[in-house]
Coordinates of C-alpha atoms and ligand atoms in Angstrom, one line a residue:
M285 CA 0.2 0.0 -0.1
K286 CA 1.5 3.4 -1.0
E287 CA -0.4 6.0 0.9
R288 CA -2.9 4.7 3.6
F289 CA -5.3 7.8 3.6
N290 CA -6.6 10.1 0.9
R291 CA -4.3 13.2 0.5
Q292 CA -6.8 15.6 0.6
V293 CA -8.4 14.0 4.1
T294 CA -5.1 13.8 5.4
N295 CA -4.6 17.4 5.1
I296 CA -7.9 18.2 6.9
Q297 CA -7.9 19.1 10.6
F298 CA -10.4 18.5 13.0
S299 CA -12.7 21.5 13.9
G300 CA -10.6 23.9 16.0
I301 CA -13.4 25.0 17.6
R302 CA -14.3 21.9 18.7
S303 CA -11.1 20.6 20.0
F304 CA -10.5 23.9 21.6
S305 CA -13.8 24.1 23.8
E306 CA -13.1 20.4 24.6
E307 CA -9.8 21.3 25.9
V308 CA -10.7 24.1 28.0
S309 CA -14.1 22.4 29.0
K310 CA -12.1 20.5 31.6
V311 CA -11.1 23.9 33.3
E312 CA -13.3 23.8 36.5
G313 CA -15.8 26.2 36.9
I314 CA -15.5 27.4 33.4
I315 CA -18.2 29.2 32.0
S316 CA -18.3 29.0 28.1
M317 CA -19.6 31.2 25.7
T318 CA -18.1 29.4 22.5
I319 CA -21.3 27.3 21.7
G320 CA -22.8 27.9 18.2
E321 CA -26.4 26.7 19.4
P322 CA -29.3 27.5 21.1
E323 CA -29.9 26.9 25.0
F324 CA -33.4 26.8 24.4
A325 CA -35.3 22.9 24.4
T326 CA -37.2 22.2 20.8
E327 CA -40.8 23.0 21.4
Q328 CA -43.3 20.4 22.3
I329 CA -45.6 20.7 19.4
I330 CA -42.4 19.8 17.5
K331 CA -41.4 17.0 19.8
D332 CA -45.2 15.6 19.4
A333 CA -44.6 15.7 15.6
A334 CA -41.9 13.3 16.0
I335 CA -43.5 10.8 18.8
E336 CA -46.5 10.8 16.3
A337 CA -44.1 10.1 13.5
L338 CA -43.0 7.0 15.6
N339 CA -46.0 5.9 16.6
R340 CA -47.0 5.9 12.7
D341 CA -44.4 3.6 11.9
F342 CA -42.4 6.5 9.9
T343 CA -39.5 4.0 10.6
H344 CA -38.6 3.0 7.0
Y345 CA -36.2 4.6 4.3
P346 CA -37.4 7.9 3.5
P347 CA -37.3 8.9 -0.4
S348 CA -33.5 10.6 -0.9
V349 CA -34.6 13.6 -1.6
G350 CA -37.0 13.9 1.3
F351 CA -40.8 13.3 2.0
L352 CA -43.1 15.2 -0.6
D353 CA -45.0 16.6 2.3
L354 CA -42.0 18.4 4.1
R355 CA -40.8 19.4 0.2
R356 CA -44.5 21.0 -0.1
K357 CA -44.3 22.8 3.2
I358 CA -40.9 24.2 2.7
V359 CA -42.1 25.7 -0.7
E360 CA -44.8 27.1 0.7
F361 CA -43.0 28.1 3.8
E362 CA -40.4 29.9 1.7
K363 CA -43.0 31.7 -0.8
E364 CA -44.9 32.9 2.4
K365 CA -42.2 33.7 4.4
H366 CA -39.2 35.3 1.9
G367 CA -41.3 35.5 -1.1
L368 CA -39.2 32.8 -3.0
T369 CA -40.8 30.6 -5.8
Y370 CA -39.5 27.3 -6.0
D371 CA -41.2 24.1 -7.0
V372 CA -40.9 20.9 -5.1
S373 CA -38.7 19.3 -7.5
E374 CA -36.1 22.2 -6.5
V375 CA -36.0 20.9 -3.2
V376 CA -33.5 18.4 -1.5
I377 CA -33.8 17.7 2.5
T378 CA -30.4 17.5 4.2
N379 CA -28.8 16.9 7.5
G380 CA -28.8 20.3 8.9
A381 CA -27.2 22.5 6.6
T382 CA -23.5 20.6 6.4
S383 CA -24.7 17.7 4.4
G384 CA -26.2 20.3 1.9
L385 CA -22.9 22.3 1.7
A386 CA -20.7 19.3 1.4
A387 CA -23.3 18.0 -1.5
V388 CA -22.9 21.4 -3.3
F389 CA -19.1 21.5 -3.2
M390 CA -19.1 18.1 -4.3
A391 CA -21.3 18.0 -7.4
L392 CA -20.0 21.6 -8.6
L393 CA -16.0 21.4 -7.9
N394 CA -13.6 20.1 -10.3
P395 CA -9.9 20.1 -9.4
G396 CA -8.4 23.5 -9.6
D397 CA -11.9 25.3 -9.6
E398 CA -11.7 28.4 -7.0
V399 CA -14.5 29.6 -4.5
I400 CA -14.6 32.9 -3.4
I401 CA -15.6 33.6 0.1
P402 CA -15.5 36.8 2.1
E403 CA -13.0 36.4 5.5
P404 CA -14.0 35.9 8.5
M405 CA -16.1 32.8 7.6
Y406 CA -17.6 29.7 8.9
V407 CA -15.4 26.9 9.5
A408 CA -16.7 24.1 7.5
Y409 CA -16.5 25.7 4.3
A410 CA -12.7 25.6 3.6
P411 CA -12.1 21.6 4.4
M412 CA -15.0 20.7 2.3
I413 CA -13.4 22.8 -0.6
A414 CA -9.8 21.5 0.1
Y415 CA -11.3 18.1 0.1
C416 CA -12.6 18.5 -3.5
Q417 CA -9.3 20.1 -4.6
A418 CA -10.7 23.0 -5.4
K419 CA -8.9 26.4 -4.5
L420 CA -10.3 29.0 -1.6
V421 CA -10.1 32.5 -2.6
S422 CA -10.8 34.6 0.5
F423 CA -10.7 38.3 0.9
D424 CA -10.3 39.9 4.3
T425 CA -13.7 42.4 4.9
S426 CA -12.7 43.5 8.6
S427 CA -11.6 47.3 7.3
E428 CA -15.0 47.6 5.8
D429 CA -17.0 46.4 9.0
Y430 CA -17.6 43.0 7.4
Q431 CA -19.5 44.6 4.3
I432 CA -18.2 43.8 0.5
D433 CA -16.1 46.0 -1.1
E434 CA -16.7 45.4 -5.1
A435 CA -13.1 46.2 -6.0
K436 CA -11.6 43.4 -3.8
L437 CA -14.1 41.0 -4.7
R438 CA -13.2 41.7 -8.3
A439 CA -9.8 41.4 -7.6
C440 CA -10.7 37.9 -6.4
V441 CA -12.7 36.8 -9.9
S442 CA -10.7 34.6 -12.4
E443 CA -11.5 32.3 -15.1
H444 CA -11.6 29.3 -12.7
T445 CA -14.1 30.8 -10.1
K446 CA -17.0 28.6 -9.8
I447 CA -18.5 29.7 -6.8
L448 CA -19.4 32.7 -4.1
V449 CA -20.3 31.9 -0.9
L450 CA -22.7 34.2 1.2
T451 CA -23.6 34.2 4.6
S452 CA -25.8 36.7 5.7
P453 CA -26.2 36.9 8.9
N454 CA -22.7 35.7 9.3
N455 CA -21.0 33.3 11.7
P456 CA -18.7 34.4 13.4
T457 CA -19.3 38.5 12.8
G458 CA -23.4 38.2 13.4
C459 CA -22.9 40.9 10.7
V460 CA -25.5 41.3 7.9
Y461 CA -24.7 42.5 4.5
T462 CA -26.0 45.9 3.5
Q463 CA -28.0 46.1 0.3
E464 CA -24.9 48.0 -1.6
S465 CA -22.9 44.9 -0.4
I466 CA -26.0 42.3 -1.9
D467 CA -25.7 44.7 -5.0
A468 CA -21.9 44.7 -5.5
I469 CA -22.4 40.9 -5.2
A470 CA -25.0 40.6 -7.8
R471 CA -23.3 42.8 -10.3
V472 CA -20.0 40.9 -10.2
A473 CA -22.2 37.3 -10.2
K474 CA -24.2 38.6 -13.2
E475 CA -20.9 39.5 -15.2
Y476 CA -19.0 36.2 -14.4
G477 CA -21.9 33.7 -14.3
F478 CA -20.4 31.9 -11.1
F479 CA -22.9 30.4 -8.8
V480 CA -23.8 32.1 -5.6
L481 CA -24.1 29.5 -2.5
S482 CA -26.2 31.3 0.0
D483 CA -25.9 30.1 3.6
D484 CA -29.3 31.3 5.1
V485 CA -29.1 29.4 8.4
Y486 CA -29.6 32.6 10.4
N487 CA -32.0 34.3 8.1
Q488 CA -34.8 34.2 10.7
L489 CA -32.6 35.3 13.6
V490 CA -32.4 39.1 12.2
Y491 CA -32.4 42.2 14.6
L492 CA -33.2 44.6 11.3
D493 CA -36.9 45.1 9.8
H494 CA -35.7 44.2 6.2
L495 CA -32.6 41.7 5.5
P496 CA -31.4 42.7 2.1
T497 CA -30.8 39.1 0.3
I498 CA -29.2 38.3 -3.1
H499 CA -32.9 36.6 -3.8
D500 CA -34.3 39.9 -4.5
H501 CA -32.0 39.9 -7.7
T502 CA -34.4 37.4 -9.6
E503 CA -32.0 37.4 -12.5
L504 CA -29.6 35.6 -10.9
R505 CA -32.3 32.9 -9.6
D506 CA -30.7 30.0 -11.6
Q507 CA -27.0 30.5 -10.4
I508 CA -28.1 30.7 -6.5
I509 CA -28.3 27.7 -4.6
I510 CA -29.6 28.2 -0.7
A511 CA -28.3 26.2 2.0
Q512 CA -31.2 26.2 4.8
S513 CA -31.4 24.3 8.2
L514 CA -33.7 24.2 11.1
S515 CA -31.1 23.9 13.7
K516 CA -31.0 27.4 14.7
P517 CA -34.3 29.0 14.4
Y518 CA -36.0 26.2 15.8
A519 CA -33.7 25.0 18.4
M520 CA -33.2 21.8 16.3
T521 CA -29.3 21.3 16.3
G522 CA -29.5 17.5 17.4
W523 CA -32.3 16.4 15.1
R524 CA -30.0 17.4 11.7
I525 CA -32.3 18.6 9.7
G526 CA -32.3 21.2 6.9
Y527 CA -32.6 21.7 3.0
L528 CA -30.9 23.2 -0.3
L529 CA -33.1 25.3 -3.3
G530 CA -31.8 25.5 -6.4
E531 CA -32.7 25.7 -10.0
T532 CA -34.1 21.9 -11.3
S533 CA -30.9 21.0 -13.3
V534 CA -28.3 22.0 -10.7
I535 CA -30.5 20.5 -7.9
R536 CA -30.6 17.4 -9.7
E537 CA -26.7 16.7 -9.8
I538 CA -26.5 18.0 -6.5
A539 CA -29.3 15.2 -5.2
K540 CA -27.4 12.6 -6.9
I541 CA -24.1 13.1 -5.0
H542 CA -26.1 13.8 -1.9
Q543 CA -28.4 10.3 -2.0
Y544 CA -25.0 8.4 -2.0
L545 CA -23.8 10.3 1.0
V546 CA -26.7 10.0 3.1
T547 CA -29.7 7.7 1.6
G548 CA -32.4 9.6 2.9
I549 CA -32.8 11.9 6.4
S550 CA -34.3 10.7 9.6
S551 CA -37.9 10.1 8.7
I552 CA -39.0 11.2 12.4
S553 CA -36.9 14.6 11.8
Q554 CA -38.2 15.1 8.6
K555 CA -42.2 14.9 10.0
A556 CA -41.4 17.2 12.9
A557 CA -39.7 19.9 10.6
I558 CA -43.1 20.2 9.1
A559 CA -44.6 21.1 12.4
A560 CA -41.4 23.0 13.2
L561 CA -42.2 25.3 10.2
D562 CA -45.7 26.3 11.5
T563 CA -43.9 27.9 14.8
D564 CA -42.9 31.5 15.1
P565 CA -39.1 32.0 16.3
T566 CA -40.1 35.3 17.2
R567 CA -39.5 35.0 21.1
V568 CA -36.3 33.4 20.8
R569 CA -35.1 35.9 18.1
E570 CA -36.3 38.9 20.9
I571 CA -34.3 37.3 23.7
Y572 CA -31.3 37.3 21.6
R573 CA -32.0 40.8 20.7
R574 CA -31.9 41.8 24.4
R575 CA -28.9 39.6 25.0
K576 CA -27.5 41.4 21.9
A577 CA -28.0 44.6 23.2
F578 CA -26.7 43.8 26.8
A579 CA -23.3 42.4 25.6
M580 CA -22.9 45.5 23.4
K581 CA -23.5 48.1 26.3
R582 CA -20.9 45.7 28.3
F583 CA -18.4 46.2 25.3
Q584 CA -18.5 49.7 25.7
E585 CA -18.1 49.8 29.2
M586 CA -15.2 47.7 28.7
G587 CA -13.8 49.9 25.8
L588 CA -13.8 46.7 23.5
P589 CA -14.5 47.6 20.0
C590 CA -16.9 45.3 18.4
V591 CA -19.0 46.2 15.1
E592 CA -22.4 45.5 16.2
P593 CA -24.4 42.3 14.6
Q594 CA -27.5 42.5 12.9
G595 CA -28.3 38.8 13.2
A596 CA -27.4 35.2 14.3
F597 CA -25.9 35.4 17.8
Y598 CA -22.4 36.0 17.8
L599 CA -20.4 38.9 18.5
F600 CA -16.6 39.6 17.2
P601 CA -14.9 41.7 19.1
N602 CA -11.5 43.3 18.4
I603 CA -8.6 42.3 20.8
S604 CA -5.5 43.8 18.8
E605 CA -5.2 46.5 21.4
F606 CA -3.5 43.7 23.6
K607 CA -0.9 42.5 21.1
M608 CA -1.6 38.9 21.6
D609 CA -2.9 36.6 19.0
S610 CA -6.5 35.2 19.3
L611 CA -5.6 31.6 20.7
A612 CA -3.2 33.0 23.4
F613 CA -5.7 35.3 24.5
C614 CA -8.5 32.6 24.9
R615 CA -6.1 30.2 26.5
K616 CA -5.3 33.3 28.8
A617 CA -9.1 33.9 29.3
A618 CA -9.7 30.1 29.8
Y619 CA -6.8 28.9 32.0
E620 CA -6.6 32.2 34.2
Y621 CA -10.2 33.8 34.1
K622 CA -12.3 30.9 33.3
V623 CA -14.4 32.1 30.7
A624 CA -14.2 30.1 27.2
L625 CA -14.1 32.5 23.9
V626 CA -13.6 31.2 20.6
P627 CA -10.0 32.4 19.0
G628 CA -11.1 34.3 15.6
V629 CA -8.1 32.7 13.6
Y630 CA -10.3 29.7 13.2
F631 CA -12.5 32.1 11.0
G632 CA -9.6 32.9 9.1
R633 CA -6.0 34.7 9.3
S634 CA -7.4 37.9 9.2
G635 CA -9.9 37.0 12.3
D636 CA -6.7 36.6 14.6
T637 CA -7.4 40.2 15.7
N638 CA -10.8 39.4 17.2
I639 CA -12.7 36.6 19.8
R640 CA -16.0 35.0 19.2
I641 CA -18.4 35.2 21.7
S642 CA -21.8 33.4 21.5
F643 CA -24.8 34.8 23.3
A644 CA -27.0 31.6 22.7
C645 CA -25.6 30.5 25.9
K646 CA -27.7 30.9 29.1
E647 CA -28.3 34.7 30.4
E648 CA -26.7 34.2 33.6
E649 CA -23.2 32.2 31.9
L650 CA -23.5 35.4 29.7
K651 CA -23.6 38.1 32.5
E652 CA -20.8 36.4 34.6
G653 CA -18.6 35.2 31.6
L654 CA -18.5 39.2 30.2
N655 CA -17.6 39.8 33.7
R656 CA -14.7 37.8 33.7
L657 CA -13.8 38.9 30.2
E658 CA -13.9 42.5 32.0
K659 CA -11.6 41.2 34.7
M660 CA -9.0 40.2 32.3
I661 CA -9.2 43.1 30.4
R662 CA -8.7 45.3 33.2
D663 CA -5.6 43.2 34.4
L664 CA -3.8 43.2 30.9
R665 CA -4.2 47.2 30.5
G666 CA -3.0 47.4 34.3
N667 CA -5.8 49.0 36.1
Ligands
PLP1368 C1 -23.2 29.8 8.9 C2 -23.2 28.4 9.2 N1 -23.5 27.3 8.3 C3 -23.9 26.0 8.6 C4 -24.0 25.6 9.8 C5 -24.3 24.1 9.9 O1 -25.6 24.0 11.0 P1 -26.1 22.8 10.6 O2 -25.5 21.5 9.7 O3 -26.5 22.3 11.9 O4 -27.3 22.9 9.9 C6 -23.5 26.5 10.8 C7 -23.5 25.8 12.1 O5 -23.0 26.7 13.1 C8 -23.1 27.8 10.5 O6 -22.9 28.5 11.5

């Protein structure tokens, strides 16, 4: 045997966030603000739908693209909630957004293709792209308060550009693209014809009255693929359910590889998802909105610069004043001040001047965690 493992897999590392969180969770009395999932339980009405599915023996292989009743529900939901027009044949049910993202990259990318992603970026994209032997082309958006500078974007485009990934609201910044950013992306996408993969998993957790989206550019419909998930808005991270939307000929190719990856998605989770889409995430969104306001006020008191997030449940304050890299800062925070934060470097090299804080944790933990961070900052400043 010449090589024991696939070279691409050997080069991939386990998620830094997971390993760092696991490492520091052993610190006694630590408060964790690393977690990217709602602390809330899934609503009873959703759990009841799952129990009913079990009792009605939905325990067999489901169709590989998902149950028709769920796909119909999604079509209705997307029309009503976001004004999108998709046919049931343009929906594939996925394992959270994650298996959908993987299938998109696998179906679209050839070795040498390029994928443009604004930095900082969600951690799962880069390893998947590397696995496909494609090239990640990222550009730093921090000096634009995480918005898109059209010239910077254009500088990334080449004849090999295949996909641009857009995540708004964003993980890790919580920032939402302005209409100007969206229009800039649309102009460039139209001109060059590459796909836009819109990772919309946080689009129901938005603190603005209006979320500008690429989907309003209907001229791009055939180029856009939407990755969606029930994990975040409905506190269903463990149910592993999400979906993809895209033009028929594109989604067909994606569905082919997705079928071989997963066979199908848990029939119980699919039936629960139908009930979930009838529930309203407004209550939790309002809780997050209050927490965000609280955390921003505390950052102001600490004198810690942070671009105000307008969605998701993350804050990405800047720590460059302390002249430490983000991992060193987070290690010190964990081991000396007992507060677990995520090093910004995990979201791209330019994120090394920042830390990610999740306010999806319990309220008391958020308060106490920020108190501990304040103490650390005071000590570092020597006052
Ligand atoms: C931007 C983004 N996309 C996708 C996912 C994947 O989530 P899931 O597979 O639970 O839908 C996450 C999870 O944190 C995320 O932050």
